[in-house]
Coordinates of C-alpha atoms and ligand atoms in Angstrom, one line a residue:
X28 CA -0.7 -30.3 -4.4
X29 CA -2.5 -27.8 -6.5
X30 CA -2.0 -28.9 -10.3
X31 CA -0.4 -26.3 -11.8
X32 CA -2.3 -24.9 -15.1
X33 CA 0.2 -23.2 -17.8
X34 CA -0.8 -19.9 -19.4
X35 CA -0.1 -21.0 -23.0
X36 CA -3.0 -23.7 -22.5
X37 CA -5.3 -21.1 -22.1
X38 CA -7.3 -19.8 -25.1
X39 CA -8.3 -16.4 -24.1
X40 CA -11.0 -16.2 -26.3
X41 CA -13.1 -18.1 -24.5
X42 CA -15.1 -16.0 -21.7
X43 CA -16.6 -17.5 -18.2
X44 CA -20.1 -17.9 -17.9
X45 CA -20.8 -19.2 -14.4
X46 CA -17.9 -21.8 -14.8
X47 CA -18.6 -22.4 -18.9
X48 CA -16.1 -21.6 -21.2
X49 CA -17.3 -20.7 -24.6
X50 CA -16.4 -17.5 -27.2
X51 CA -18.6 -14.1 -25.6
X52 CA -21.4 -13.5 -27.7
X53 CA -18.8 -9.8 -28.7
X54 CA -16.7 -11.5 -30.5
X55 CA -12.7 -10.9 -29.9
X56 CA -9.8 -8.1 -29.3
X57 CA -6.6 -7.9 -29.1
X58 CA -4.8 -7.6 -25.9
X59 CA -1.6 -5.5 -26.8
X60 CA 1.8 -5.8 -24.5
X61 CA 2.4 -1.6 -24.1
X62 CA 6.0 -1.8 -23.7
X63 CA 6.5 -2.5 -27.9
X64 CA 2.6 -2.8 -29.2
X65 CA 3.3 -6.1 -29.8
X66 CA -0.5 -8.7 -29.9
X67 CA -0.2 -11.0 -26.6
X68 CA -3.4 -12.5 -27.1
X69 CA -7.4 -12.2 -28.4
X70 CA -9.8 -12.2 -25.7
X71 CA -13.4 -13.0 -25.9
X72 CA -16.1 -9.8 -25.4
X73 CA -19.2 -10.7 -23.8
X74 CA -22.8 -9.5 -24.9
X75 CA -26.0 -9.4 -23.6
X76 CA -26.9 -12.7 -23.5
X77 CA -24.0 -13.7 -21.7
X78 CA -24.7 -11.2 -18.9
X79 CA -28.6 -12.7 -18.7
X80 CA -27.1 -16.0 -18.9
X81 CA -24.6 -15.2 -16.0
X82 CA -26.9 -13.8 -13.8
X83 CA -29.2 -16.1 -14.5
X84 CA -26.2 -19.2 -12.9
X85 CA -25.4 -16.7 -10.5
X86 CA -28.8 -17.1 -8.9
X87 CA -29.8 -20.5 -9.2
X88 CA -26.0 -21.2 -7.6
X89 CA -26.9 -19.3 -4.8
X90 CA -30.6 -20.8 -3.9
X91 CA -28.6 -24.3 -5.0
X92 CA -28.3 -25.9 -1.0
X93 CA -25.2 -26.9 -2.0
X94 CA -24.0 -23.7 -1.7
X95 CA -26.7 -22.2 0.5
X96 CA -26.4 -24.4 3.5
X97 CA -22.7 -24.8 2.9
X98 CA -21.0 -23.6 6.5
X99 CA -18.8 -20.7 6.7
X100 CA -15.9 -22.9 7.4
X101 CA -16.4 -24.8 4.7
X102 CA -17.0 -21.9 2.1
X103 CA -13.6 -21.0 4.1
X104 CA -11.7 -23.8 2.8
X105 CA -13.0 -23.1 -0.9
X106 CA -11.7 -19.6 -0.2
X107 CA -8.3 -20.9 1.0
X108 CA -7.6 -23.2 -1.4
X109 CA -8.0 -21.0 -3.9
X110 CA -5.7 -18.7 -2.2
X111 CA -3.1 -21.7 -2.3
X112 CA -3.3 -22.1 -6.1
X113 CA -3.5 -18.3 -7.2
X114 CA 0.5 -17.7 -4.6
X115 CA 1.5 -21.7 -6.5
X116 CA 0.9 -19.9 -10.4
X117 CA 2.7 -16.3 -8.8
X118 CA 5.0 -16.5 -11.4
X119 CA 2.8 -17.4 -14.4
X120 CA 0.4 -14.9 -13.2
X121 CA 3.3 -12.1 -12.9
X122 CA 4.4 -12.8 -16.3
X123 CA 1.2 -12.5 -18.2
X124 CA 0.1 -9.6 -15.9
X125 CA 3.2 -8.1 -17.3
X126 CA 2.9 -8.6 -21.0
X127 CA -0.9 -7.5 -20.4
X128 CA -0.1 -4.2 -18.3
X129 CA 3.6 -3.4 -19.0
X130 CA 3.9 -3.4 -15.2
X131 CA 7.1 -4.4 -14.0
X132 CA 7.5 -8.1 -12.7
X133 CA 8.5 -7.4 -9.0
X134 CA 5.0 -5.5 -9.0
X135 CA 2.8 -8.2 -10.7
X136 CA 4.1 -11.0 -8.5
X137 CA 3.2 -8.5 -5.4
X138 CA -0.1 -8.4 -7.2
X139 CA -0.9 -12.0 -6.9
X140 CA 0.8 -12.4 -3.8
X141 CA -1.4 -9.6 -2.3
X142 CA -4.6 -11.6 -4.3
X143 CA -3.7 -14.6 -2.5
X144 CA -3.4 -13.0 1.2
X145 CA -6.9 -11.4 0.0
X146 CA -8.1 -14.9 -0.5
X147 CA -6.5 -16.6 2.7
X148 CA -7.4 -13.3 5.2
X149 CA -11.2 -13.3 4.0
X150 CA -11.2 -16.9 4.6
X151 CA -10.0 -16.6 8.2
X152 CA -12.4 -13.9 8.8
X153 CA -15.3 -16.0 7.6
X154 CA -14.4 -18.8 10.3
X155 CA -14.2 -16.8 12.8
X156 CA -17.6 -14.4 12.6
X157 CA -20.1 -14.6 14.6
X158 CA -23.8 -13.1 14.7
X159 CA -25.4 -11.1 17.6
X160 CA -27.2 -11.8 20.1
X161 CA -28.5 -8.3 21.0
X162 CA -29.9 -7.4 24.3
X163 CA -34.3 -7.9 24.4
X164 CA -36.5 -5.1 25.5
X165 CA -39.3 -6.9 25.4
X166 CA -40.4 -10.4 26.1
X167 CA -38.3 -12.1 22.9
X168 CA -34.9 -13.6 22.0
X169 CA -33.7 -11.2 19.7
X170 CA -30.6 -11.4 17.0
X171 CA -28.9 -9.7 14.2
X172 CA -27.9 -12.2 11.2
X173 CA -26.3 -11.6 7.7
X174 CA -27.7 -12.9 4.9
X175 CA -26.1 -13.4 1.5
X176 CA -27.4 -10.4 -1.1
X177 CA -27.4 -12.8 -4.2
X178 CA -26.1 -11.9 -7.1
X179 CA -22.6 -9.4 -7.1
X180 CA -20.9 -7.7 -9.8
X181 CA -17.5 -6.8 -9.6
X182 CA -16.2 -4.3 -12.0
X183 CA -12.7 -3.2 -12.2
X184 CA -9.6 -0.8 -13.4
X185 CA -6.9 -1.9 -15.3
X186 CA -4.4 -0.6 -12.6
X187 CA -3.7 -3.9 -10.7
X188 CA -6.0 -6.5 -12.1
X189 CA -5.9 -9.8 -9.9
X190 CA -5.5 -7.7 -6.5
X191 CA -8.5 -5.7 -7.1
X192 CA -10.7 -8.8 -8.6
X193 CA -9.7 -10.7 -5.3
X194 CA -10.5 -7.9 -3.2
X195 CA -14.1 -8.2 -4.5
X196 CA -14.9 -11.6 -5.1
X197 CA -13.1 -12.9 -2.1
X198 CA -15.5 -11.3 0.6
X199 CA -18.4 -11.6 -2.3
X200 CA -17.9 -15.1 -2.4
X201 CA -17.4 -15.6 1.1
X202 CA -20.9 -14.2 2.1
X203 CA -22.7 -16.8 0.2
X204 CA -22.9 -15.0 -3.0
X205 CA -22.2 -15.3 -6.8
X206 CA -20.3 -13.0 -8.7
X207 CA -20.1 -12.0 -11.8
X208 CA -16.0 -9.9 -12.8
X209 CA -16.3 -7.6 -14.8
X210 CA -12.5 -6.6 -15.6
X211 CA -11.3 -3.7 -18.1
X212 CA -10.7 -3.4 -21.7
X213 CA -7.0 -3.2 -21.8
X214 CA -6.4 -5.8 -18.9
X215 CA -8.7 -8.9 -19.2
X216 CA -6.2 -11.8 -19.8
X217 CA -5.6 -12.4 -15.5
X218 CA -9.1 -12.4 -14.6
X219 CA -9.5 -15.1 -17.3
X220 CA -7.0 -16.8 -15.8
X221 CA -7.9 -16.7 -12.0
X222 CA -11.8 -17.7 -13.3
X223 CA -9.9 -21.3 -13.8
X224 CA -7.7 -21.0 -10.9
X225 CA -10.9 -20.6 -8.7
X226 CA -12.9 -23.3 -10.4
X227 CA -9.7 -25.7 -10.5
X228 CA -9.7 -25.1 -6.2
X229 CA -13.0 -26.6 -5.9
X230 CA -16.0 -23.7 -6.5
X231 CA -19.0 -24.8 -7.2
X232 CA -20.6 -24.0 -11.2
X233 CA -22.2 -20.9 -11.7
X234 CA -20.6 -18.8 -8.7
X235 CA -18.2 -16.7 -10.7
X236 CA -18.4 -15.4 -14.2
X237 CA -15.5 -13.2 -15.6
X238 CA -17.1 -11.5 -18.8
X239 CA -14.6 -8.9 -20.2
X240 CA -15.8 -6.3 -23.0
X241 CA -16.8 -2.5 -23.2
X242 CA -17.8 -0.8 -19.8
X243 CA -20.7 0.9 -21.6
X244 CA -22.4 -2.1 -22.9
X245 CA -21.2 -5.2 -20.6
X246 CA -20.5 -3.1 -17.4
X247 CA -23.8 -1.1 -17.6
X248 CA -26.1 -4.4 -18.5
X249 CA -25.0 -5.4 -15.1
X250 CA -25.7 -2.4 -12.7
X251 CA -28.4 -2.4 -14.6
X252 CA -29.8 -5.4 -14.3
X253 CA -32.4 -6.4 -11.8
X254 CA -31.1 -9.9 -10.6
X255 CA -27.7 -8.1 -9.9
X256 CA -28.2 -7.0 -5.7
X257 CA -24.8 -5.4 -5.1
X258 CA -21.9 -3.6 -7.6
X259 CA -18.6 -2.9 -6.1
X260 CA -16.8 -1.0 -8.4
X261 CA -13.4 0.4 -8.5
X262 CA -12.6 3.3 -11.3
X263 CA -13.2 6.6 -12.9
X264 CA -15.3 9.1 -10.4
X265 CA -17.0 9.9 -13.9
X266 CA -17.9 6.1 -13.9
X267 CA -18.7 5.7 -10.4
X268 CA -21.1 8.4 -10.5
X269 CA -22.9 7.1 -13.1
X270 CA -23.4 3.7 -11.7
X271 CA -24.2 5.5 -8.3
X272 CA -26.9 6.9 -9.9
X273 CA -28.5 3.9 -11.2
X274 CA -27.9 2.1 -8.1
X275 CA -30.0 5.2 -6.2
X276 CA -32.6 4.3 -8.9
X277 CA -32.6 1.0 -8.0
X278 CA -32.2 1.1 -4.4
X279 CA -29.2 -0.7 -4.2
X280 CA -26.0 -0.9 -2.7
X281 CA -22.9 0.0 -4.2
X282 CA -19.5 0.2 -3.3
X283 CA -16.7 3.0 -5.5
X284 CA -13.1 3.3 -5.3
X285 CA -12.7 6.0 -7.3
X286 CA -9.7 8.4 -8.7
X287 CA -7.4 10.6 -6.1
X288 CA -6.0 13.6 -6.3
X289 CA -3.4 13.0 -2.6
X290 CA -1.0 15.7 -1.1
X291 CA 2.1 14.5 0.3
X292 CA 3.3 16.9 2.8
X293 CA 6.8 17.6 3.8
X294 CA 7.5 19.4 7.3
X295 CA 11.0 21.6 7.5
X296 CA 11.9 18.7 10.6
X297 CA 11.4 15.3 8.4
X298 CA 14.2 13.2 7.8
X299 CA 14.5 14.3 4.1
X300 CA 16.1 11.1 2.8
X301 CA 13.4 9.5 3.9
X302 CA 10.8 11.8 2.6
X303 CA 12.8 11.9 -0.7
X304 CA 12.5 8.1 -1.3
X305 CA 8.9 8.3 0.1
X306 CA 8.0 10.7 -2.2
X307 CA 9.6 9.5 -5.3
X308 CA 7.7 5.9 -4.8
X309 CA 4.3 7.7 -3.7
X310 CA 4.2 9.1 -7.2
X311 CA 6.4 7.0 -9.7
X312 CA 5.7 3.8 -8.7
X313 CA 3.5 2.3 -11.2
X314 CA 4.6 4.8 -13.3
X315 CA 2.1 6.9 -11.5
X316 CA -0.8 4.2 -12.5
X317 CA -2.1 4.6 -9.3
X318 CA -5.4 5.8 -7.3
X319 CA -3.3 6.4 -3.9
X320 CA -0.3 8.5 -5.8
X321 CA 1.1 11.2 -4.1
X322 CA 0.4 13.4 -6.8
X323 CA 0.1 16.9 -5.4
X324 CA 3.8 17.7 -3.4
X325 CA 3.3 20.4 -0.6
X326 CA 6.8 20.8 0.7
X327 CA 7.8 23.7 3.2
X328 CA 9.4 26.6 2.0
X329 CA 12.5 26.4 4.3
X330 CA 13.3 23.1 2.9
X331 CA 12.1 23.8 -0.3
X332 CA 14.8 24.6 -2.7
X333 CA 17.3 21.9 -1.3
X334 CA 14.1 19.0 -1.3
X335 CA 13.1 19.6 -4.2
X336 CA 17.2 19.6 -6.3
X337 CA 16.8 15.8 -4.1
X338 CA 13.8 14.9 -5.5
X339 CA 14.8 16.1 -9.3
X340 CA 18.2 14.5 -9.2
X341 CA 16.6 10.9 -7.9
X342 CA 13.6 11.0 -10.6
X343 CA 16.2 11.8 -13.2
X344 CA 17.8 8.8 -12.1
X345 CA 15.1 6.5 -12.1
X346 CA 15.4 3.4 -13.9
X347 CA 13.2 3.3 -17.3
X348 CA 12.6 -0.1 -18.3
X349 CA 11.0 -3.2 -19.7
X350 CA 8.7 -4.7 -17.4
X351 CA 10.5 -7.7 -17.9
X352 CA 13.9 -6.3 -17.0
X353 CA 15.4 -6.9 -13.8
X354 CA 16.1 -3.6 -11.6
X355 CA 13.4 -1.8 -13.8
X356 CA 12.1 1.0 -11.9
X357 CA 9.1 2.5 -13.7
X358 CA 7.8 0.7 -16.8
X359 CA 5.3 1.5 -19.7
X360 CA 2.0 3.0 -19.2
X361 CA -1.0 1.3 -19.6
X362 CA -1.6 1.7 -23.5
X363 CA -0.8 4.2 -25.7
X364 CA -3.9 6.1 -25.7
X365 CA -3.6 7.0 -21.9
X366 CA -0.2 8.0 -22.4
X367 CA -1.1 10.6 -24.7
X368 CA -3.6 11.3 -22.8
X369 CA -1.1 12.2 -19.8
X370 CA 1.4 13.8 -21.9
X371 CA -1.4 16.3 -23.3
X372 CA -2.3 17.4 -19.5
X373 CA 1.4 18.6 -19.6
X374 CA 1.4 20.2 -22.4
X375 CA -2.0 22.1 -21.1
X376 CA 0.2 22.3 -17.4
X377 CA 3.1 23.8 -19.5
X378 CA 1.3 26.4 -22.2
X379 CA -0.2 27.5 -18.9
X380 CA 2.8 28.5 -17.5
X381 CA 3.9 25.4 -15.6
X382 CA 7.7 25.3 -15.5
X383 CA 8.8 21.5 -16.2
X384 CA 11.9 20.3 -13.4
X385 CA 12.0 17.2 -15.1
X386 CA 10.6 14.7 -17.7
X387 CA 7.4 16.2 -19.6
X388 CA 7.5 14.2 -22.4
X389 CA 8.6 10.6 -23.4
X390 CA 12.1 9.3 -23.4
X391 CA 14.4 9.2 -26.4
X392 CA 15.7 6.6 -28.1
X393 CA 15.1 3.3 -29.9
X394 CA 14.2 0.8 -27.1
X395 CA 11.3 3.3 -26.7
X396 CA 10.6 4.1 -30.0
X397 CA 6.9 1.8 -29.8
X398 CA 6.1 1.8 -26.7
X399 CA 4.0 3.8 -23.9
X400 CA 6.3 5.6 -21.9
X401 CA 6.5 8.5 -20.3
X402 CA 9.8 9.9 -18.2
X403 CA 9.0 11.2 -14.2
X404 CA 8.2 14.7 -14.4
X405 CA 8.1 16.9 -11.6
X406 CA 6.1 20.2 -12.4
X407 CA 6.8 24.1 -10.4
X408 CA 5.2 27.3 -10.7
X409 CA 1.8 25.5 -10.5
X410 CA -1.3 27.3 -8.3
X411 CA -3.3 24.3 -6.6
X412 CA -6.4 25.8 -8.6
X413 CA -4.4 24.8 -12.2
X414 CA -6.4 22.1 -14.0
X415 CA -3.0 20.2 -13.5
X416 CA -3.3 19.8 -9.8
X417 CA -7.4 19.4 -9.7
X418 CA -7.7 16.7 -12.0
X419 CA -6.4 13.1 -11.8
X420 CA -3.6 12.5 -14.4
X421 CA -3.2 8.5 -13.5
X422 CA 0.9 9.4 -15.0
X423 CA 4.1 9.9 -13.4
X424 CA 3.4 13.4 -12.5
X425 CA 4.5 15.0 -9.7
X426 CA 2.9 19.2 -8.8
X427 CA 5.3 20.9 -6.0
X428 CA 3.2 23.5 -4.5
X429 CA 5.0 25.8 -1.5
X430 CA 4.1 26.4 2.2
X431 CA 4.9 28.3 5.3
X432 CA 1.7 28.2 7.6
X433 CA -0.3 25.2 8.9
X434 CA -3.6 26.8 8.7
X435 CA -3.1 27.6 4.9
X436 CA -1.3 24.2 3.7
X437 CA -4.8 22.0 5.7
X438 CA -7.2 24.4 3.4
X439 CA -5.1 23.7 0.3
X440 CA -4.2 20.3 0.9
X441 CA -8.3 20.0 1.6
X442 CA -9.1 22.2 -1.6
X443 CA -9.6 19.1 -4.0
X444 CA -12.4 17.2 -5.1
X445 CA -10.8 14.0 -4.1
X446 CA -10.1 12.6 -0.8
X447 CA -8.7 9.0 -1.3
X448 CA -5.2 9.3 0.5
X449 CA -2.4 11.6 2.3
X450 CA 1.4 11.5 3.2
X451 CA 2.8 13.6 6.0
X452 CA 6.8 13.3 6.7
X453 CA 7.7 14.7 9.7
X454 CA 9.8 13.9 13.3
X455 CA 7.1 16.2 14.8
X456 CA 4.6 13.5 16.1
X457 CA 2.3 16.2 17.4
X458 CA 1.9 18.0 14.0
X459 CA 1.7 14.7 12.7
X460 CA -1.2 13.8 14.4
X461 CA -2.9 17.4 14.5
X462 CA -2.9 17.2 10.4
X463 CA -3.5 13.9 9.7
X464 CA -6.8 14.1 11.5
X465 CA -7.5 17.1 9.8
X466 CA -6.8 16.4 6.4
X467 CA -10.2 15.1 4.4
X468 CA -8.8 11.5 3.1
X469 CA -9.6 7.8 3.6
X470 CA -5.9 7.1 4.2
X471 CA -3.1 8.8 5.8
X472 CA 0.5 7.5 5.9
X473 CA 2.6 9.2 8.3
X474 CA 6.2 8.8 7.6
X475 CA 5.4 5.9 5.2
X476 CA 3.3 5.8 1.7
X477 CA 1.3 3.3 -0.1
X478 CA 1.6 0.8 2.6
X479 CA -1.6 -1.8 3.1
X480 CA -3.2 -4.7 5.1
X481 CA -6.1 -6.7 4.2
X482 CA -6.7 -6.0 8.4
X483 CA -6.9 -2.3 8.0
X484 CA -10.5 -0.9 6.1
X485 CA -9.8 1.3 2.8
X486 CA -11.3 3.5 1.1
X487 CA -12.2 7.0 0.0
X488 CA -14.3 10.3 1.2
X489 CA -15.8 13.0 -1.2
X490 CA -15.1 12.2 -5.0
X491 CA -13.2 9.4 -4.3
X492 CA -15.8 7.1 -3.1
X493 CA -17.7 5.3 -0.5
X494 CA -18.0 2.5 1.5
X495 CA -14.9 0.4 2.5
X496 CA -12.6 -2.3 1.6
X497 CA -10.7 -5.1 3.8
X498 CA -11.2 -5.5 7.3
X499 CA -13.1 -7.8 9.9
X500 CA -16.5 -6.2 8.5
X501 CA -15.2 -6.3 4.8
X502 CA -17.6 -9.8 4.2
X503 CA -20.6 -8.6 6.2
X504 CA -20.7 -5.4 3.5
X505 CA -21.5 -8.3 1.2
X506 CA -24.3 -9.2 3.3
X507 CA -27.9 -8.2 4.2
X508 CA -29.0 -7.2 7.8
X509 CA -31.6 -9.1 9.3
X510 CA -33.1 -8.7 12.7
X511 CA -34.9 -11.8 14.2
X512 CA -37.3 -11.2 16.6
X513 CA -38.2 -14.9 18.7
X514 CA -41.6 -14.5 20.7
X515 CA -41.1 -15.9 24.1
X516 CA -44.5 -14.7 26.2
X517 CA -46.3 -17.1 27.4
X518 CA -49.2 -14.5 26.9
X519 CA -50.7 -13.9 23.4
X520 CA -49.7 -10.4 22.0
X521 CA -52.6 -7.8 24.0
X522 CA -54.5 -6.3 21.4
X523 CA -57.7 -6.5 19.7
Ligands
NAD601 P1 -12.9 3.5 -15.6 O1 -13.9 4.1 -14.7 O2 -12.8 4.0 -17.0 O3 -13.2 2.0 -15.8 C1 -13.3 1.1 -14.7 C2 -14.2 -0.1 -15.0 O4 -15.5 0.4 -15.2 C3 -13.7 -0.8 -16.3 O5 -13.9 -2.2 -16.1 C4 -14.7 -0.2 -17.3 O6 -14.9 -1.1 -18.4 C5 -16.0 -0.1 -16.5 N1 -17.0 0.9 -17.0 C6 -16.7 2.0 -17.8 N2 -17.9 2.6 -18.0 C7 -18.9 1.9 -17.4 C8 -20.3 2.1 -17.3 N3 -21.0 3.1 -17.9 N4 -21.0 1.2 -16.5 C9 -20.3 0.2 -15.9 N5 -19.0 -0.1 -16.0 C10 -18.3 0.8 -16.7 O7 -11.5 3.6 -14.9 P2 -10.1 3.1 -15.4 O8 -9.6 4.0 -16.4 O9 -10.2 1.6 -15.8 O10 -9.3 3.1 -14.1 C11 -8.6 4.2 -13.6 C12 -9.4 4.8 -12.5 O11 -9.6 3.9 -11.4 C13 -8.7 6.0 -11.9 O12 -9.6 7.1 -11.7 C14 -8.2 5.5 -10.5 O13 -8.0 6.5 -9.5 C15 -9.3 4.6 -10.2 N6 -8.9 3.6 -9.2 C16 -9.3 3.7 -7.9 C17 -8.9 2.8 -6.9 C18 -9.4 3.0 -5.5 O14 -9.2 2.0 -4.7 N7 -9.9 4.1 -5.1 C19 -8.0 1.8 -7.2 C20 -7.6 1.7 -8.5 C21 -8.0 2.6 -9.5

């Protein structure tokens, strides 16, 4: 029985060095709850030193035997177990997840829950992998193995903390590494948290740092740093190509999940009430906080007009509420900042001639009055070359943009930068399959959106990234290759 560890014994301001807890050599700042501004807690910032000191743990952990020569299945059970105690805290994690993002409860619990499948899948997958035996061409045993890469770093959005953390320092962890979490400004109490979760299950000192403060300083010291072998990073493409660029410096391999930009396609046969609430959830969900949103609406011009009075009415309906609140729909944004950030892309959308269906601004009245909200809005008269629909708006912002002929709606669904994820809703399984494997995206959902499994790889093309997450290969990627070539000739080697 895992014992259970209560959020209000936490002091926050304490960071993780490899398993240490101790103020970050930053100092503190404030975490503030988005839904009224209120102070949840101060968190420690990390400096320099703690990154040298981190990576330093790090990489005596991982030459330690005890973690070296540990077998899979027994890293396994580390893996599991911590698994078991991040689902037994689901509702303490949910709750301060909440007051940290503004995010609605039924989605933070899902968070942790989908943390602690992360946790339990990667485990399972590390029992059960096995190395090759690859066929000789010459007189020698030869193999393929996978060796740990050393020393991770694991840096993070504030979209949906513990899931992404888990989905990187699960398979991290699980190929013999150390890692060290970097999480975001705005959403650092959960890593915190889950650093003493994973230590409470049984990991050995100096595997897992969580060191929260600025991404310029405490995020760039690690991709930087020469003891650090691997960053996986999810964010920004503007982030990610920085760090991709120091990694090409330094010869080294890096993982991004960056920003999308998805179309969610309506054919003139779907089954429109099930488009409609596909739709609606691809984009507001999350209050639109999300990389995969179905931001960029191509609907079919024969179905156009009546779709879209669906889709208005619905939104108008959502439910706006505390995070907290049961049957809340869509919740605060993030922090205040991004939401004026969102609501000034609208205005830009609008003063260029966008025509506004719905929303556009925050809501009225007084249980909004200091918080970070922003109403559904759902955008017409848009070209698919407007600043609106090139650029990511991370809001609940939806672009309708017409079509009528196949050839043309590929190209403009295509035309983006991005190329993270794509809807199609249609009874037509022949179109469905002609488009979705024509359409430039790491995802397509066909007759379904925002759906995953820790069994099925993820990940983006173009601007929205490369390499992939989840999967049976998801813990070699944390791995290096190494062939192994065993001299069996009874002859010496005929030269010289
Ligand atoms: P961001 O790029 O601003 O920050 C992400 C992380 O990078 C943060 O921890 C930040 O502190 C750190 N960082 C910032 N500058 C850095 C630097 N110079 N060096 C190292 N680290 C640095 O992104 P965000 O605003 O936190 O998150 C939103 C973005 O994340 C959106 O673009 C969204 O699409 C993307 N995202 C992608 C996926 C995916 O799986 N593809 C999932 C979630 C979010």
């Amino acid at each position: 029985m895992t014992q259970l560890l209560r959020v209000d014994a936490v002091d926050f301001s304490h960071i993780c060095v490899g398993g240490q807890w101790r103020p970050g050599a930053g100092g503190t700042r404030p975490s503030i709850d988005p839904t009224d501004g209120s102070h949840v807690a101060d968190y420690g910032i990390a400096g320099i030193e703690d990154v040298e000191q981190a990576v330093a743990m790090g990489r005596a952990a991982v030459a330690d035997p005890a973690w070296r020569d540990l077998r899979p299945h027994e890293r396994a059970r580390i893996l599991y177990r911590i698994g078991e105690a991040i689902e037994a805290h689901v509702d303490a994690i949910a709750a301060l997840q909440t007051r940290d993002t503004g995010k609605t409860l039924g989605e933070t619990r899902a968070l942790a829950l989908s943390a602690a499948g992360t946790f339990r899948y990667v485990a399972a997958t590390l029992e059960t992998l096995d190395e090759e035996l690859t066929a000789p061409r010459g007189p020698w045993v030869t193999m393929s193995v996978h060796e740990p890469i050393g020393v991770v770093a694991a840096i993070t959005p504030w979209n949906s903390p513990i899931a992404s953390d888990a989905q990187k320092v699960a398979p991290a962890l699980a190929a013999g590494n150390a890692v060290i979490l970097k999480p975001a400004e705005w959403t650092p109490l959960v890593s915190l948290f889950f650093a003493r979760l994973a230590y409470g299950a049984g990991l050995p000192e100096g595997l897992l740092s969580v060191l929260p403060g600025p991404g310029s300083i405490v995020g760039d010291a690690l991709v930087r740093h020469p003891g650090v072998g691997k960053v996986a990073f999810t964010g920004g493409t503007v982030t990610g190509r920085r760090i991709a660029a120091i990694a090409g410096e330094k010869l080294m391999p890096v993982s991004l999940e960056l920003g999308g930009k998805s179309p969610t396609i309506v054919l003139p046969d779907a089954d429109l009430d099930e488009a409609v609430a596909g739709v609606l959830y691809g984009v507001f969900s999350s209050t639109g906080q999300s990389c995969i949103a179905g931001s960029r609406l191509f609907v079919h011009e024969s179905v156009r007009d009546s779709f879209v009075a669906r889709l208005v009415e619905r939104a108008r309906a959502l439910r706006l509420g505390r995070g907290d609140a049961p049957g809340t729909q869509m919740a605060p944004m993030v922090a205040h900042a991004h939401r004026d950030k969102v609501a000034a892309m609208v205005e830009g959308a609008v003063a260029a001639g966008a025509q506004v269906l719905c929303g556009g601004h925050a809501p009225e009245g007084e249980a909004f009055a200091d918080g970070a909200w922003f109403l559904p809005t759902i955008l017409t008269g848009v070209a698919n070359t407007d600043p609106i629909c090139r650029e990511e708006i991370f809001g609940p912002v939806l672009v309708v943009l017409p079509w009528r002929d196949e050839e043309d709606l590929v190209a403009q669904a295509n035309d983006s930068e991005y190329g993270l994820a794509c809807g199609i809703w249609t009874r037509d399984y022949k179109a469905a399959w002609r488009i979705a494997r024509r359409i430039e995206a790491g995802t397509v959902w066909i007759n379904t959106y925002k759906q995953f499994s820790s069994s099925t790889p993820f990940g983006g093309v173009k601007a929205s990234g490369m390499g992939r997450e989840k999967g049976r290969r998801w813990v070699q990627s944390y791995m290096n290759q190494k062939a192994i070539y065993w001299g069996m000739s009874p002859e010496p080697i005929g030269w010289g």
